[in-house]
């Protein structure tokens, strides 16, 4: 009965490969997010989707492509992986987009290591 | 200047101590404020929202000073289990794409 689940938890792969991370939430939330947390622990938003529509697309290389087949899922596909992509990627969801007091619920994170 | 700035620490305090963290934000139009907690190798979790009048939740007290654009978190009677990184989080008042902005976190270690 995990609220926000993302897979895989760990991903070790070589430079140049293409990989996907999946995220699902069973909270009935309207909005989902992808964050990247680098080695300095700085958590930075990458994308936000509200009811399957892209709302936020921060300055992220176009090798990163999110896809939301329905409002309960937000997947992240990464092409041509680079060393600098090594980080922890967190998926999150919240009830109503932009509402201040609605907390975001985070998944466990996907630890991506590029060899 | 970063949008949300925190002292990274680490803060190492003995059990039972009182410890306070501050956080400053640059966008004066910010609307909502939160403290999140992140344990080592875990996901961030909401600790508490921060209200204009200040608010308390058990041993935790959050304060907001809009004039000086800073937020504080006070932890009384520290427990070993309080060891974590505390993230200051800000949401702007308006804009086509409002989003939470996270500080880089303040690391706390409570020592026995």
PDB file of C-alpha atoms in Angstrom:
ATOM      1  CA  UNK A   1       0.000   0.000   0.000  1.00  0.00           C
ATOM      2  CA  UNK A   2       2.934   2.302  -0.736  1.00  0.00           C
ATOM      3  CA  UNK A   3       1.698   5.808  -1.559  1.00  0.00           C
ATOM      4  CA  UNK A   4       4.328   6.815  -4.121  1.00  0.00           C
ATOM      5  CA  UNK A   5       6.379   4.010  -5.552  1.00  0.00           C
ATOM      6  CA  UNK A   6       9.180   4.276  -8.039  1.00  0.00           C
ATOM      7  CA  UNK A   7      11.241   1.597  -9.721  1.00  0.00           C
ATOM      8  CA  UNK A   8      13.964   0.651  -9.855  1.00  0.00           C
ATOM      9  CA  UNK A   9      15.437   1.632  -6.507  1.00  0.00           C
ATOM     10  CA  UNK A  10      18.969   1.283  -7.813  1.00  0.00           C
ATOM     11  CA  UNK A  11      20.159   1.673 -11.376  1.00  0.00           C
ATOM     12  CA  UNK A  12      23.774   1.133 -12.379  1.00  0.00           C
ATOM     13  CA  UNK A  13      24.494   1.491 -16.063  1.00  0.00           C
ATOM     14  CA  UNK A  14      27.103   2.605 -18.551  1.00  0.00           C
ATOM     15  CA  UNK A  15      27.513   5.953 -20.208  1.00  0.00           C
ATOM     16  CA  UNK A  16      25.577   6.257 -23.424  1.00  0.00           C
ATOM     17  CA  UNK A  17      22.787   3.886 -22.453  1.00  0.00           C
ATOM     18  CA  UNK A  18      19.083   4.754 -22.395  1.00  0.00           C
ATOM     19  CA  UNK A  19      17.103   4.006 -19.245  1.00  0.00           C
ATOM     20  CA  UNK A  20      13.673   4.611 -17.752  1.00  0.00           C
ATOM     21  CA  UNK A  21      12.438   5.161 -14.218  1.00  0.00           C
ATOM     22  CA  UNK A  22       8.793   4.510 -13.414  1.00  0.00           C
ATOM     23  CA  UNK A  23       6.633   6.207 -10.815  1.00  0.00           C
ATOM     24  CA  UNK A  24       3.121   5.480  -9.619  1.00  0.00           C
ATOM     25  CA  UNK A  25       1.015   7.044  -6.892  1.00  0.00           C
ATOM     26  CA  UNK A  26      -2.153   5.593  -5.384  1.00  0.00           C
ATOM     27  CA  UNK A  27      -3.141   8.708  -3.447  1.00  0.00           C
ATOM     28  CA  UNK A  28      -5.484  10.098  -6.092  1.00  0.00           C
ATOM     29  CA  UNK A  29      -3.295  13.205  -6.411  1.00  0.00           C
ATOM     30  CA  UNK A  30      -3.568  15.510  -9.394  1.00  0.00           C
ATOM     31  CA  UNK A  31       0.062  16.542  -9.636  1.00  0.00           C
ATOM     32  CA  UNK A  32       3.281  14.594  -9.949  1.00  0.00           C
ATOM     33  CA  UNK A  33       6.893  15.718  -9.993  1.00  0.00           C
ATOM     34  CA  UNK A  34      10.400  14.583 -10.744  1.00  0.00           C
ATOM     35  CA  UNK A  35      13.274  15.917  -8.662  1.00  0.00           C
ATOM     36  CA  UNK A  36      17.007  15.377  -8.915  1.00  0.00           C
ATOM     37  CA  UNK A  37      19.177  15.325  -5.805  1.00  0.00           C
ATOM     38  CA  UNK A  38      22.869  15.562  -6.567  1.00  0.00           C
ATOM     39  CA  UNK A  39      25.892  14.609  -4.467  1.00  0.00           C
ATOM     40  CA  UNK A  40      25.682  17.919  -2.604  1.00  0.00           C
ATOM     41  CA  UNK A  41      22.155  16.926  -1.510  1.00  0.00           C
ATOM     42  CA  UNK A  42      20.544  19.841  -3.326  1.00  0.00           C
ATOM     43  CA  UNK A  43      17.006  18.858  -4.332  1.00  0.00           C
ATOM     44  CA  UNK A  44      15.970  20.482  -7.595  1.00  0.00           C
ATOM     45  CA  UNK A  45      12.726  20.129  -9.500  1.00  0.00           C
ATOM     46  CA  UNK A  46      12.937  18.848 -13.048  1.00  0.00           C
ATOM     47  CA  UNK A  47       9.340  18.395 -14.196  1.00  0.00           C
ATOM     48  CA  UNK A  48       5.818  18.748 -12.922  1.00  0.00           C
ATOM     49  CA  UNK A  49       2.642  17.318 -14.439  1.00  0.00           C
ATOM     50  CA  UNK A  50      -0.890  18.256 -13.477  1.00  0.00           C
ATOM     51  CA  UNK A  51      -3.565  15.864 -14.710  1.00  0.00           C
ATOM     52  CA  UNK A  52      -1.205  14.477 -17.356  1.00  0.00           C
ATOM     53  CA  UNK A  53      -0.242  17.942 -18.629  1.00  0.00           C
ATOM     54  CA  UNK A  54       3.277  19.279 -18.384  1.00  0.00           C
ATOM     55  CA  UNK A  55       3.345  22.318 -16.087  1.00  0.00           C
ATOM     56  CA  UNK A  56       6.992  22.761 -15.220  1.00  0.00           C
ATOM     57  CA  UNK A  57       9.947  21.950 -17.383  1.00  0.00           C
ATOM     58  CA  UNK A  58      13.037  23.349 -15.766  1.00  0.00           C
ATOM     59  CA  UNK A  59      16.325  23.728 -17.558  1.00  0.00           C
ATOM     60  CA  UNK A  60      16.927  20.062 -18.079  1.00  0.00           C
ATOM     61  CA  UNK A  61      18.724  18.533 -21.064  1.00  0.00           C
ATOM     62  CA  UNK A  62      16.300  17.260 -23.662  1.00  0.00           C
ATOM     63  CA  UNK A  63      17.795  13.806 -23.132  1.00  0.00           C
ATOM     64  CA  UNK A  64      15.316  13.685 -20.236  1.00  0.00           C
ATOM     65  CA  UNK A  65      11.758  13.049 -21.367  1.00  0.00           C
ATOM     66  CA  UNK A  66       8.880  12.601 -18.922  1.00  0.00           C
ATOM     67  CA  UNK A  67       5.727  10.748 -19.877  1.00  0.00           C
ATOM     68  CA  UNK A  68       2.446  10.677 -18.029  1.00  0.00           C
ATOM     69  CA  UNK A  69       0.049   8.055 -19.420  1.00  0.00           C
ATOM     70  CA  UNK A  70      -2.485   8.906 -16.703  1.00  0.00           C
ATOM     71  CA  UNK A  71      -2.520  11.074 -13.639  1.00  0.00           C
ATOM     72  CA  UNK A  72      -1.353   8.219 -11.415  1.00  0.00           C
ATOM     73  CA  UNK A  73       1.830   7.613 -13.398  1.00  0.00           C
ATOM     74  CA  UNK A  74       4.798   9.734 -14.345  1.00  0.00           C
ATOM     75  CA  UNK A  75       7.752   8.007 -15.941  1.00  0.00           C
ATOM     76  CA  UNK A  76      11.139   9.451 -16.759  1.00  0.00           C
ATOM     77  CA  UNK A  77      13.140   8.327 -19.750  1.00  0.00           C
ATOM     78  CA  UNK A  78      16.770   9.324 -20.096  1.00  0.00           C
ATOM     79  CA  UNK A  79      18.676   8.985 -23.353  1.00  0.00           C
ATOM     80  CA  UNK A  80      22.427   8.835 -23.819  1.00  0.00           C
ATOM     81  CA  UNK A  81      23.261   8.813 -20.135  1.00  0.00           C
ATOM     82  CA  UNK A  82      26.227  10.909 -19.008  1.00  0.00           C
ATOM     83  CA  UNK A  83      28.426  10.782 -15.923  1.00  0.00           C
ATOM     84  CA  UNK A  84      26.787  13.953 -14.594  1.00  0.00           C
ATOM     85  CA  UNK A  85      23.417  12.239 -14.526  1.00  0.00           C
ATOM     86  CA  UNK A  86      24.507  10.224 -11.498  1.00  0.00           C
ATOM     87  CA  UNK A  87      22.187  11.310  -8.708  1.00  0.00           C
ATOM     88  CA  UNK A  88      19.138  10.279  -6.764  1.00  0.00           C
ATOM     89  CA  UNK A  89      15.890  10.919  -8.647  1.00  0.00           C
ATOM     90  CA  UNK A  90      12.760  11.391  -6.566  1.00  0.00           C
ATOM     91  CA  UNK A  91       9.206  11.200  -7.764  1.00  0.00           C
ATOM     92  CA  UNK A  92       6.585  13.071  -5.735  1.00  0.00           C
ATOM     93  CA  UNK A  93       2.897  13.857  -5.835  1.00  0.00           C
ATOM     94  CA  UNK A  94       0.544  16.371  -4.268  1.00  0.00           C
ATOM     95  CA  UNK A  95      -3.192  16.859  -4.113  1.00  0.00           C
ATOM     96  CA  UNK A  96      -3.814  20.126  -5.906  1.00  0.00           C
ATOM     97  CA  UNK A  97      -1.273  21.897  -8.053  1.00  0.00           C
ATOM     98  CA  UNK A  98       0.286  24.914  -6.453  1.00  0.00           C
ATOM     99  CA  UNK A  99      -1.774  24.839  -3.273  1.00  0.00           C
ATOM    100  CA  UNK A 100       0.551  25.932  -0.553  1.00  0.00           C
ATOM    101  CA  UNK A 101      -0.458  23.723   2.289  1.00  0.00           C
ATOM    102  CA  UNK A 102      -0.750  20.447   0.463  1.00  0.00           C
ATOM    103  CA  UNK A 103       2.349  18.422   1.289  1.00  0.00           C
ATOM    104  CA  UNK A 104       4.243  16.610  -1.369  1.00  0.00           C
ATOM    105  CA  UNK A 105       4.649  12.889  -0.866  1.00  0.00           C
ATOM    106  CA  UNK A 106       7.917  11.495  -2.128  1.00  0.00           C
ATOM    107  CA  UNK A 107       8.857   8.093  -3.423  1.00  0.00           C
ATOM    108  CA  UNK A 108      11.880   6.258  -2.017  1.00  0.00           C
ATOM    109  CA  UNK A 109      14.154   7.547  -4.738  1.00  0.00           C
ATOM    110  CA  UNK A 110      16.080   5.901  -7.564  1.00  0.00           C
ATOM    111  CA  UNK A 111      19.835   5.906  -7.136  1.00  0.00           C
ATOM    112  CA  UNK A 112      21.329   6.208 -10.588  1.00  0.00           C
ATOM    113  CA  UNK A 113      25.032   5.519 -11.028  1.00  0.00           C
ATOM    114  CA  UNK A 114      26.725   5.951 -14.370  1.00  0.00           C
ATOM    115  CA  UNK A 115      29.917   3.976 -14.961  1.00  0.00           C
TER     116      UNK A 115
ATOM    117  CA  UNK B   1      21.928  34.697  -4.524  1.00  0.00           C
ATOM    118  CA  UNK B   2      20.196  31.354  -4.026  1.00  0.00           C
ATOM    119  CA  UNK B   3      16.410  31.455  -3.694  1.00  0.00           C
ATOM    120  CA  UNK B   4      16.512  29.573  -0.407  1.00  0.00           C
ATOM    121  CA  UNK B   5      19.628  29.531   1.741  1.00  0.00           C
ATOM    122  CA  UNK B   6      20.401  27.464   4.779  1.00  0.00           C
ATOM    123  CA  UNK B   7      23.452  26.918   6.924  1.00  0.00           C
ATOM    124  CA  UNK B   8      24.530  23.420   5.862  1.00  0.00           C
ATOM    125  CA  UNK B   9      25.952  22.575   9.273  1.00  0.00           C
ATOM    126  CA  UNK B  10      26.660  20.010  10.442  1.00  0.00           C
ATOM    127  CA  UNK B  11      25.156  20.741  13.822  1.00  0.00           C
ATOM    128  CA  UNK B  12      26.347  18.216  16.387  1.00  0.00           C
ATOM    129  CA  UNK B  13      24.443  18.532  19.657  1.00  0.00           C
ATOM    130  CA  UNK B  14      24.073  16.353  22.762  1.00  0.00           C
ATOM    131  CA  UNK B  15      20.797  14.662  23.580  1.00  0.00           C
ATOM    132  CA  UNK B  16      18.459  16.993  25.382  1.00  0.00           C
ATOM    133  CA  UNK B  17      19.906  20.141  23.846  1.00  0.00           C
ATOM    134  CA  UNK B  18      17.922  22.847  22.132  1.00  0.00           C
ATOM    135  CA  UNK B  19      18.967  23.634  18.577  1.00  0.00           C
ATOM    136  CA  UNK B  20      17.743  26.214  16.081  1.00  0.00           C
ATOM    137  CA  UNK B  21      18.096  26.454  12.328  1.00  0.00           C
ATOM    138  CA  UNK B  22      17.535  29.502  10.188  1.00  0.00           C
ATOM    139  CA  UNK B  23      16.681  29.816   6.549  1.00  0.00           C
ATOM    140  CA  UNK B  24      16.469  32.897   4.330  1.00  0.00           C
ATOM    141  CA  UNK B  25      14.534  33.284   1.101  1.00  0.00           C
ATOM    142  CA  UNK B  26      14.995  35.833  -1.648  1.00  0.00           C
ATOM    143  CA  UNK B  27      11.505  36.054  -3.189  1.00  0.00           C
ATOM    144  CA  UNK B  28       9.463  38.492  -1.129  1.00  0.00           C
ATOM    145  CA  UNK B  29       6.328  37.240  -2.888  1.00  0.00           C
ATOM    146  CA  UNK B  30       6.704  33.810  -1.353  1.00  0.00           C
ATOM    147  CA  UNK B  31       3.462  32.505   0.039  1.00  0.00           C
ATOM    148  CA  UNK B  32       3.945  29.272   1.903  1.00  0.00           C
ATOM    149  CA  UNK B  33       6.765  27.834   3.909  1.00  0.00           C
ATOM    150  CA  UNK B  34       7.592  24.376   5.162  1.00  0.00           C
ATOM    151  CA  UNK B  35      10.199  22.349   6.925  1.00  0.00           C
ATOM    152  CA  UNK B  36      10.891  18.903   5.512  1.00  0.00           C
ATOM    153  CA  UNK B  37      13.048  16.247   7.082  1.00  0.00           C
ATOM    154  CA  UNK B  38      15.262  13.873   5.138  1.00  0.00           C
ATOM    155  CA  UNK B  39      16.924  10.908   6.786  1.00  0.00           C
ATOM    156  CA  UNK B  40      20.115   9.495   5.328  1.00  0.00           C
ATOM    157  CA  UNK B  41      19.404   7.732   2.025  1.00  0.00           C
ATOM    158  CA  UNK B  42      15.667   8.298   2.411  1.00  0.00           C
ATOM    159  CA  UNK B  43      13.072  10.516   0.824  1.00  0.00           C
ATOM    160  CA  UNK B  44      12.113  13.978   2.161  1.00  0.00           C
ATOM    161  CA  UNK B  45       9.050  14.046   4.401  1.00  0.00           C
ATOM    162  CA  UNK B  46       7.003  17.004   5.517  1.00  0.00           C
ATOM    163  CA  UNK B  47       7.833  17.918   9.109  1.00  0.00           C
ATOM    164  CA  UNK B  48       5.611  20.959   9.472  1.00  0.00           C
ATOM    165  CA  UNK B  49       4.172  23.947   7.694  1.00  0.00           C
ATOM    166  CA  UNK B  50       5.214  27.398   8.889  1.00  0.00           C
ATOM    167  CA  UNK B  51       2.463  29.904   9.621  1.00  0.00           C
ATOM    168  CA  UNK B  52       2.770  33.664   9.948  1.00  0.00           C
ATOM    169  CA  UNK B  53       1.907  33.599  13.621  1.00  0.00           C
ATOM    170  CA  UNK B  54       4.397  30.848  14.341  1.00  0.00           C
ATOM    171  CA  UNK B  55       3.386  27.323  15.200  1.00  0.00           C
ATOM    172  CA  UNK B  56       4.403  24.504  17.441  1.00  0.00           C
ATOM    173  CA  UNK B  57       4.208  20.750  17.131  1.00  0.00           C
ATOM    174  CA  UNK B  58       5.458  19.011  20.235  1.00  0.00           C
ATOM    175  CA  UNK B  59       9.147  19.756  20.601  1.00  0.00           C
ATOM    176  CA  UNK B  60       9.277  21.596  17.282  1.00  0.00           C
ATOM    177  CA  UNK B  61       8.561  25.303  16.846  1.00  0.00           C
ATOM    178  CA  UNK B  62       8.542  27.083  13.503  1.00  0.00           C
ATOM    179  CA  UNK B  63       8.642  30.835  13.057  1.00  0.00           C
ATOM    180  CA  UNK B  64       8.312  33.116  10.050  1.00  0.00           C
ATOM    181  CA  UNK B  65       9.622  36.652   9.760  1.00  0.00           C
ATOM    182  CA  UNK B  66       8.312  38.104   6.497  1.00  0.00           C
ATOM    183  CA  UNK B  67       9.971  41.477   6.979  1.00  0.00           C
ATOM    184  CA  UNK B  68      13.414  39.901   7.187  1.00  0.00           C
ATOM    185  CA  UNK B  69      12.502  37.013   4.899  1.00  0.00           C
ATOM    186  CA  UNK B  70      13.620  34.237   7.164  1.00  0.00           C
ATOM    187  CA  UNK B  71      12.176  31.102   8.673  1.00  0.00           C
ATOM    188  CA  UNK B  72      13.400  29.276  11.725  1.00  0.00           C
ATOM    189  CA  UNK B  73      12.995  25.846  13.251  1.00  0.00           C
ATOM    190  CA  UNK B  74      13.609  25.238  16.937  1.00  0.00           C
ATOM    191  CA  UNK B  75      13.963  21.741  18.328  1.00  0.00           C
ATOM    192  CA  UNK B  76      13.777  21.355  22.088  1.00  0.00           C
ATOM    193  CA  UNK B  77      14.953  18.359  24.102  1.00  0.00           C
ATOM    194  CA  UNK B  78      16.737  16.805  21.118  1.00  0.00           C
ATOM    195  CA  UNK B  79      16.439  13.048  20.659  1.00  0.00           C
ATOM    196  CA  UNK B  80      18.808  10.724  18.867  1.00  0.00           C
ATOM    197  CA  UNK B  81      16.031  10.114  16.359  1.00  0.00           C
ATOM    198  CA  UNK B  82      16.047  13.802  15.403  1.00  0.00           C
ATOM    199  CA  UNK B  83      19.331  13.231  13.542  1.00  0.00           C
ATOM    200  CA  UNK B  84      18.555  14.056   9.927  1.00  0.00           C
ATOM    201  CA  UNK B  85      18.853  16.780   7.342  1.00  0.00           C
ATOM    202  CA  UNK B  86      16.261  19.543   7.666  1.00  0.00           C
ATOM    203  CA  UNK B  87      15.134  21.172   4.446  1.00  0.00           C
ATOM    204  CA  UNK B  88      13.636  24.647   4.307  1.00  0.00           C
ATOM    205  CA  UNK B  89      11.028  24.855   1.544  1.00  0.00           C
ATOM    206  CA  UNK B  90       9.315  27.876   0.004  1.00  0.00           C
ATOM    207  CA  UNK B  91       6.366  28.234  -2.372  1.00  0.00           C
ATOM    208  CA  UNK B  92       5.911  31.508  -4.285  1.00  0.00           C
ATOM    209  CA  UNK B  93       2.599  33.378  -4.111  1.00  0.00           C
ATOM    210  CA  UNK B  94       1.810  33.420  -7.800  1.00  0.00           C
ATOM    211  CA  UNK B  95       3.085  32.603 -11.222  1.00  0.00           C
ATOM    212  CA  UNK B  96       2.149  30.302 -14.036  1.00  0.00           C
ATOM    213  CA  UNK B  97       4.266  27.525 -12.631  1.00  0.00           C
ATOM    214  CA  UNK B  98       4.475  27.690  -8.892  1.00  0.00           C
ATOM    215  CA  UNK B  99       6.754  25.118  -7.447  1.00  0.00           C
ATOM    216  CA  UNK B 100       8.353  24.255  -4.172  1.00  0.00           C
ATOM    217  CA  UNK B 101      11.903  25.535  -3.871  1.00  0.00           C
ATOM    218  CA  UNK B 102      14.100  23.547  -1.528  1.00  0.00           C
ATOM    219  CA  UNK B 103      17.068  24.766   0.439  1.00  0.00           C
ATOM    220  CA  UNK B 104      20.128  22.548   0.424  1.00  0.00           C
ATOM    221  CA  UNK B 105      19.410  21.391   3.955  1.00  0.00           C
ATOM    222  CA  UNK B 106      20.933  21.640   7.413  1.00  0.00           C
ATOM    223  CA  UNK B 107      22.436  18.466   8.790  1.00  0.00           C
ATOM    224  CA  UNK B 108      21.749  17.672  12.435  1.00  0.00           C
ATOM    225  CA  UNK B 109      23.420  14.929  14.465  1.00  0.00           C
ATOM    226  CA  UNK B 110      22.221  14.353  18.007  1.00  0.00           C
ATOM    227  CA  UNK B 111      24.888  12.641  20.075  1.00  0.00           C
ATOM    228  CA  UNK B 112      24.313  10.308  23.041  1.00  0.00           C
TER     229      UNK B 112
END
